[in-house]
Amino acid sequence: MVCERINSIKQTLPEGVRLVAVSKYHPASMIQEAYDGGQRIFGESHVQELVQKYEALPKDIEWHFIGHLQTNKVKYIAPFVSLIHAVDSEHLLKEIDKQAKRQGRTISVLLEVHIAQEETKYGWLPDELLAFMESGIWQQYENVSIEGLMCMATNTDDEGIIANEFERARELFETIKGLSYMVNAQWRERSWGMSHDYLIAVRHGSTMVRIGSSIFGERVYA
Ligand SMILES: *Cc1c(COP(=O)(O)O)cnc(C)c1O
């Protein structure tokens, strides 16, 4: 069931767009099922849950942390996380760099841009993010690789609003790409699109979609 859903989603993804199977709140057995069908990238948004699943499941899984990450919890995932999607402050970036250095590794990250209308969502305002990248300050963090942007669109049925937000994120991505500091950077990922809006996201530049409920079913929050 899980594998069939993954396969049918994959058929709708253009070449080069990767699928992050968002497994939060779902048991390790379902992840194993998807793994057995060939899926290797999984997304989680709670540190403790991710650590438990990492310990229980095959070691060649690429674990992506997609939720809001608290600075004091970075150390628990630093040994193994493949990509942290939602870096929303320099403070967090600095801590990831520090913990990566302690592990003797480089951690890949994306910066979360706040583009949706909701006030409650995390992320840099577009202007702040651009100013931070223009400043070049981030170059001192040698154990993080800043590889692109992540965003969430407004939760609405209005496809025009969603498309517009993804397009703004893409424009910001391109503007940053053009900065002189970016010549040697690995700036290439655009993480946008969830179960309900990923088809819009791939039309507006997504390179990575984060899909949970369309694969694993509705989440049951304990
Ligand atoms: C839970 C979550 C998703 C997946 O949402 P679905 O609607 O279940 O596809 C994607 N991105 C983030 C940041 C999430 O927290």
Short mmCIF file of C-alpha atoms and ligand atoms in Angstrom, two decimals:
data_model
loop_
_atom_site.label_atom_id
_atom_site.label_comp_id
_atom_site.label_asym_id
_atom_site.label_seq_id
_atom_site.Cartn_x
_atom_site.Cartn_y
_atom_site.Cartn_z
CA MET A 1 0.00 0.00 0.00
CA VAL A 2 2.68 2.46 1.10
CA CYS A 3 4.90 1.43 -1.80
CA GLU A 4 2.10 1.78 -4.32
CA ARG A 5 1.39 5.28 -3.09
CA ILE A 6 5.07 6.21 -3.29
CA ASN A 7 5.29 4.87 -6.82
CA SER A 8 2.24 6.72 -8.02
CA ILE A 9 3.52 9.98 -6.51
CA LYS A 10 6.92 9.45 -8.09
CA GLN A 11 5.30 9.10 -11.49
CA THR A 12 3.99 12.64 -11.15
CA LEU A 13 7.39 14.13 -10.25
CA PRO A 14 9.49 15.68 -12.98
CA GLU A 15 13.03 14.40 -13.50
CA GLY A 16 15.36 15.68 -10.79
CA VAL A 17 12.71 16.28 -8.13
CA ARG A 18 13.33 14.16 -5.04
CA LEU A 19 10.71 12.74 -2.71
CA VAL A 20 11.09 13.11 1.04
CA ALA A 21 8.68 10.61 2.61
CA VAL A 22 7.48 12.37 5.76
CA SER A 23 7.10 9.61 8.32
CA LYS A 24 6.54 11.60 11.52
CA TYR A 25 4.03 9.99 13.91
CA HIS A 26 4.08 6.78 11.86
CA PRO A 27 5.68 3.58 13.16
CA ALA A 28 9.07 2.26 12.12
CA SER A 29 7.33 -0.71 10.49
CA MET A 30 5.78 1.57 7.87
CA ILE A 31 9.14 3.17 7.16
CA GLN A 32 10.64 -0.30 6.77
CA GLU A 33 7.90 -1.14 4.27
CA ALA A 34 8.71 1.94 2.21
CA TYR A 35 12.43 1.19 2.54
CA ASP A 36 11.91 -2.35 1.26
CA GLY A 37 10.22 -0.82 -1.77
CA GLY A 38 13.31 1.32 -2.43
CA GLN A 39 12.56 4.63 -0.69
CA ARG A 40 15.64 6.01 1.06
CA ILE A 41 14.82 9.60 2.06
CA PHE A 42 12.60 10.10 5.10
CA GLY A 43 11.58 13.30 6.87
CA GLU A 44 10.90 13.71 10.59
CA SER A 45 10.11 16.75 12.67
CA HIS A 46 10.68 15.68 16.28
CA VAL A 47 14.17 15.04 17.58
CA GLN A 48 13.44 12.20 19.99
CA GLU A 49 11.28 10.35 17.48
CA LEU A 50 13.95 10.74 14.81
CA VAL A 51 16.71 9.41 17.08
CA GLN A 52 14.64 6.35 17.99
CA LYS A 53 13.86 5.60 14.37
CA TYR A 54 17.46 6.14 13.33
CA GLU A 55 18.56 3.55 15.88
CA ALA A 56 15.91 1.03 14.86
CA LEU A 57 16.13 1.25 11.07
CA PRO A 58 18.70 0.56 8.31
CA LYS A 59 21.73 2.81 8.40
CA ASP A 60 21.67 3.81 4.76
CA ILE A 61 18.48 5.81 5.22
CA GLU A 62 18.92 9.52 4.49
CA TRP A 63 17.23 11.26 7.41
CA HIS A 64 15.97 14.78 6.83
CA PHE A 65 14.92 16.96 9.72
CA ILE A 66 12.05 19.06 8.40
CA GLY A 67 10.50 20.65 11.50
CA HIS A 68 11.36 23.55 13.74
CA LEU A 69 14.64 22.64 15.42
CA GLN A 70 15.49 23.87 18.90
CA THR A 71 19.11 24.87 19.36
CA ASN A 72 19.60 22.70 22.45
CA LYS A 73 18.57 19.57 20.52
CA VAL A 74 20.91 19.88 17.54
CA LYS A 75 23.50 17.70 19.28
CA TYR A 76 21.25 14.64 19.24
CA ILE A 77 20.87 14.53 15.47
CA ALA A 78 24.24 15.99 14.44
CA PRO A 79 25.96 12.58 14.23
CA PHE A 80 23.74 11.27 11.45
CA VAL A 81 21.28 13.76 9.95
CA SER A 82 21.61 14.20 6.16
CA LEU A 83 19.79 17.49 5.68
CA ILE A 84 18.21 20.03 8.01
CA HIS A 85 15.46 21.79 6.05
CA ALA A 86 14.24 24.58 8.27
CA VAL A 87 17.12 26.69 9.58
CA ASP A 88 15.36 29.88 10.63
CA SER A 89 18.07 31.90 12.40
CA GLU A 90 21.78 32.55 12.45
CA HIS A 91 21.79 31.34 16.04
CA LEU A 92 20.60 27.90 14.93
CA LEU A 93 23.01 27.84 11.99
CA LYS A 94 25.88 28.59 14.36
CA GLU A 95 24.90 25.74 16.69
CA ILE A 96 24.60 23.27 13.79
CA ASP A 97 28.07 24.34 12.68
CA LYS A 98 29.44 23.80 16.19
CA GLN A 99 27.90 20.35 16.58
CA ALA A 100 28.96 19.32 13.07
CA LYS A 101 32.52 20.30 13.90
CA ARG A 102 32.41 18.17 17.07
CA GLN A 103 31.32 15.24 14.92
CA GLY A 104 34.02 15.90 12.36
CA ARG A 105 31.47 16.35 9.61
CA THR A 106 29.76 18.92 7.44
CA ILE A 107 25.98 19.14 7.75
CA SER A 108 23.87 20.22 4.78
CA VAL A 109 21.14 22.73 5.56
CA LEU A 110 18.42 24.76 3.89
CA LEU A 111 17.24 28.18 5.06
CA GLU A 112 13.54 28.52 5.74
CA VAL A 113 11.95 31.56 4.19
CA HIS A 114 8.67 32.83 5.60
CA ILE A 115 6.51 33.50 2.63
CA ALA A 116 3.06 32.34 3.74
CA GLN A 117 0.41 34.70 5.06
CA GLU A 118 0.09 32.99 8.44
CA GLU A 119 1.89 34.84 11.22
CA THR A 120 2.60 31.73 13.22
CA LYS A 121 5.00 30.07 10.84
CA TYR A 122 8.75 30.16 11.33
CA GLY A 123 11.36 31.37 8.92
CA TRP A 124 13.38 34.37 7.79
CA LEU A 125 11.59 37.25 6.15
CA PRO A 126 12.75 37.37 2.51
CA ASP A 127 14.58 40.69 2.98
CA GLU A 128 16.36 39.50 6.11
CA LEU A 129 17.41 36.30 4.43
CA LEU A 130 18.76 38.16 1.41
CA ALA A 131 20.65 40.60 3.65
CA PHE A 132 22.18 37.71 5.60
CA MET A 133 23.35 35.99 2.44
CA GLU A 134 24.62 39.28 1.00
CA SER A 135 26.66 39.91 4.15
CA GLY A 136 28.75 36.80 3.61
CA ILE A 137 28.80 36.28 7.41
CA TRP A 138 27.71 32.69 6.91
CA GLN A 139 31.05 31.84 5.31
CA GLN A 140 32.62 31.59 8.75
CA TYR A 141 30.49 28.54 9.46
CA GLU A 142 32.73 26.04 7.77
CA ASN A 143 31.00 22.87 8.92
CA VAL A 144 27.64 23.66 7.37
CA SER A 145 26.85 23.54 3.69
CA ILE A 146 24.03 25.96 2.88
CA GLU A 147 22.33 24.38 -0.11
CA GLY A 148 19.12 26.27 -0.73
CA LEU A 149 15.72 27.36 0.50
CA MET A 150 12.76 25.71 2.16
CA CYS A 151 9.28 27.15 2.50
CA MET A 152 5.69 26.31 3.32
CA ALA A 153 2.85 27.95 1.45
CA THR A 154 -0.28 29.31 3.07
CA ASN A 155 -2.74 26.58 3.93
CA THR A 156 -5.50 27.49 1.49
CA ASP A 157 -7.51 26.01 -1.37
CA ASP A 158 -6.65 29.02 -3.49
CA GLU A 159 -4.07 27.66 -5.92
CA GLY A 160 -3.26 31.14 -7.15
CA ILE A 161 -2.03 32.20 -3.72
CA ILE A 162 0.04 29.03 -3.32
CA ALA A 163 1.57 29.36 -6.79
CA ASN A 164 2.42 32.98 -6.12
CA GLU A 165 4.20 32.15 -2.87
CA PHE A 166 6.29 29.37 -4.40
CA GLU A 167 7.17 31.71 -7.25
CA ARG A 168 8.38 34.36 -4.79
CA ALA A 169 10.52 31.74 -3.09
CA ARG A 170 11.97 30.75 -6.45
CA GLU A 171 12.77 34.38 -7.26
CA LEU A 172 14.56 34.77 -3.93
CA PHE A 173 16.50 31.58 -4.63
CA GLU A 174 17.63 32.99 -7.98
CA THR A 175 18.55 36.38 -6.52
CA ILE A 176 20.74 34.70 -3.90
CA LYS A 177 22.25 32.45 -6.54
CA GLY A 178 23.43 35.56 -8.34
CA LEU A 179 25.36 36.97 -5.36
CA SER A 180 29.10 37.06 -5.82
CA TYR A 181 29.68 35.02 -2.65
CA MET A 182 27.68 32.14 -4.09
CA VAL A 183 30.10 31.23 -6.84
CA ASN A 184 31.54 28.28 -4.94
CA ALA A 185 28.47 27.41 -2.89
CA GLN A 186 26.33 24.28 -3.27
CA TRP A 187 23.24 26.44 -3.74
CA ARG A 188 20.80 24.15 -5.60
CA GLU A 189 17.82 22.93 -3.53
CA ARG A 190 14.29 24.27 -3.32
CA SER A 191 12.29 22.33 -0.75
CA TRP A 192 8.63 23.09 -1.29
CA GLY A 193 5.43 21.14 -1.71
CA MET A 194 3.49 18.87 0.68
CA SER A 195 0.66 16.38 0.07
CA HIS A 196 -1.93 18.97 -0.89
CA ASP A 197 0.22 21.38 -2.88
CA TYR A 198 3.19 19.49 -4.29
CA LEU A 199 1.90 19.48 -7.85
CA ILE A 200 1.81 23.27 -7.72
CA ALA A 201 5.27 23.29 -6.11
CA VAL A 202 6.88 21.28 -8.89
CA ARG A 203 5.49 23.72 -11.44
CA HIS A 204 7.20 26.50 -9.48
CA GLY A 205 10.71 25.25 -9.12
CA SER A 206 10.65 22.66 -6.35
CA THR A 207 13.56 20.18 -6.32
CA MET A 208 12.38 18.36 -3.22
CA VAL A 209 8.82 17.62 -2.12
CA ARG A 210 7.97 16.64 1.47
CA ILE A 211 4.99 14.30 1.41
CA GLY A 212 3.48 12.58 4.44
CA SER A 213 -0.24 11.90 4.59
CA SER A 214 -0.60 10.99 0.90
CA ILE A 215 1.87 8.16 1.52
CA PHE A 216 1.31 7.00 5.08
CA GLY A 217 -2.26 8.16 5.71
CA GLU A 218 -3.50 10.66 8.26
CA ARG A 219 -1.34 11.14 11.32
CA VAL A 220 -2.73 10.23 14.72
CA TYR A 221 -1.41 12.72 17.26
CA ALA A 222 -1.04 11.09 20.65
C1 LIG B 1 4.37 17.26 8.29
C2 LIG B 1 5.11 18.08 7.32
C3 LIG B 1 5.04 17.81 5.94
C4 LIG B 1 4.16 16.75 5.33
O1 LIG B 1 2.82 17.15 5.34
P1 LIG B 1 1.67 16.29 4.57
O2 LIG B 1 0.56 17.25 4.44
O3 LIG B 1 1.35 15.15 5.47
O4 LIG B 1 2.22 15.85 3.28
C5 LIG B 1 5.82 18.59 5.09
N1 LIG B 1 6.61 19.56 5.57
C6 LIG B 1 6.72 19.84 6.88
C7 LIG B 1 7.61 20.94 7.31
C8 LIG B 1 5.96 19.11 7.79
O5 LIG B 1 6.06 19.43 9.09
#
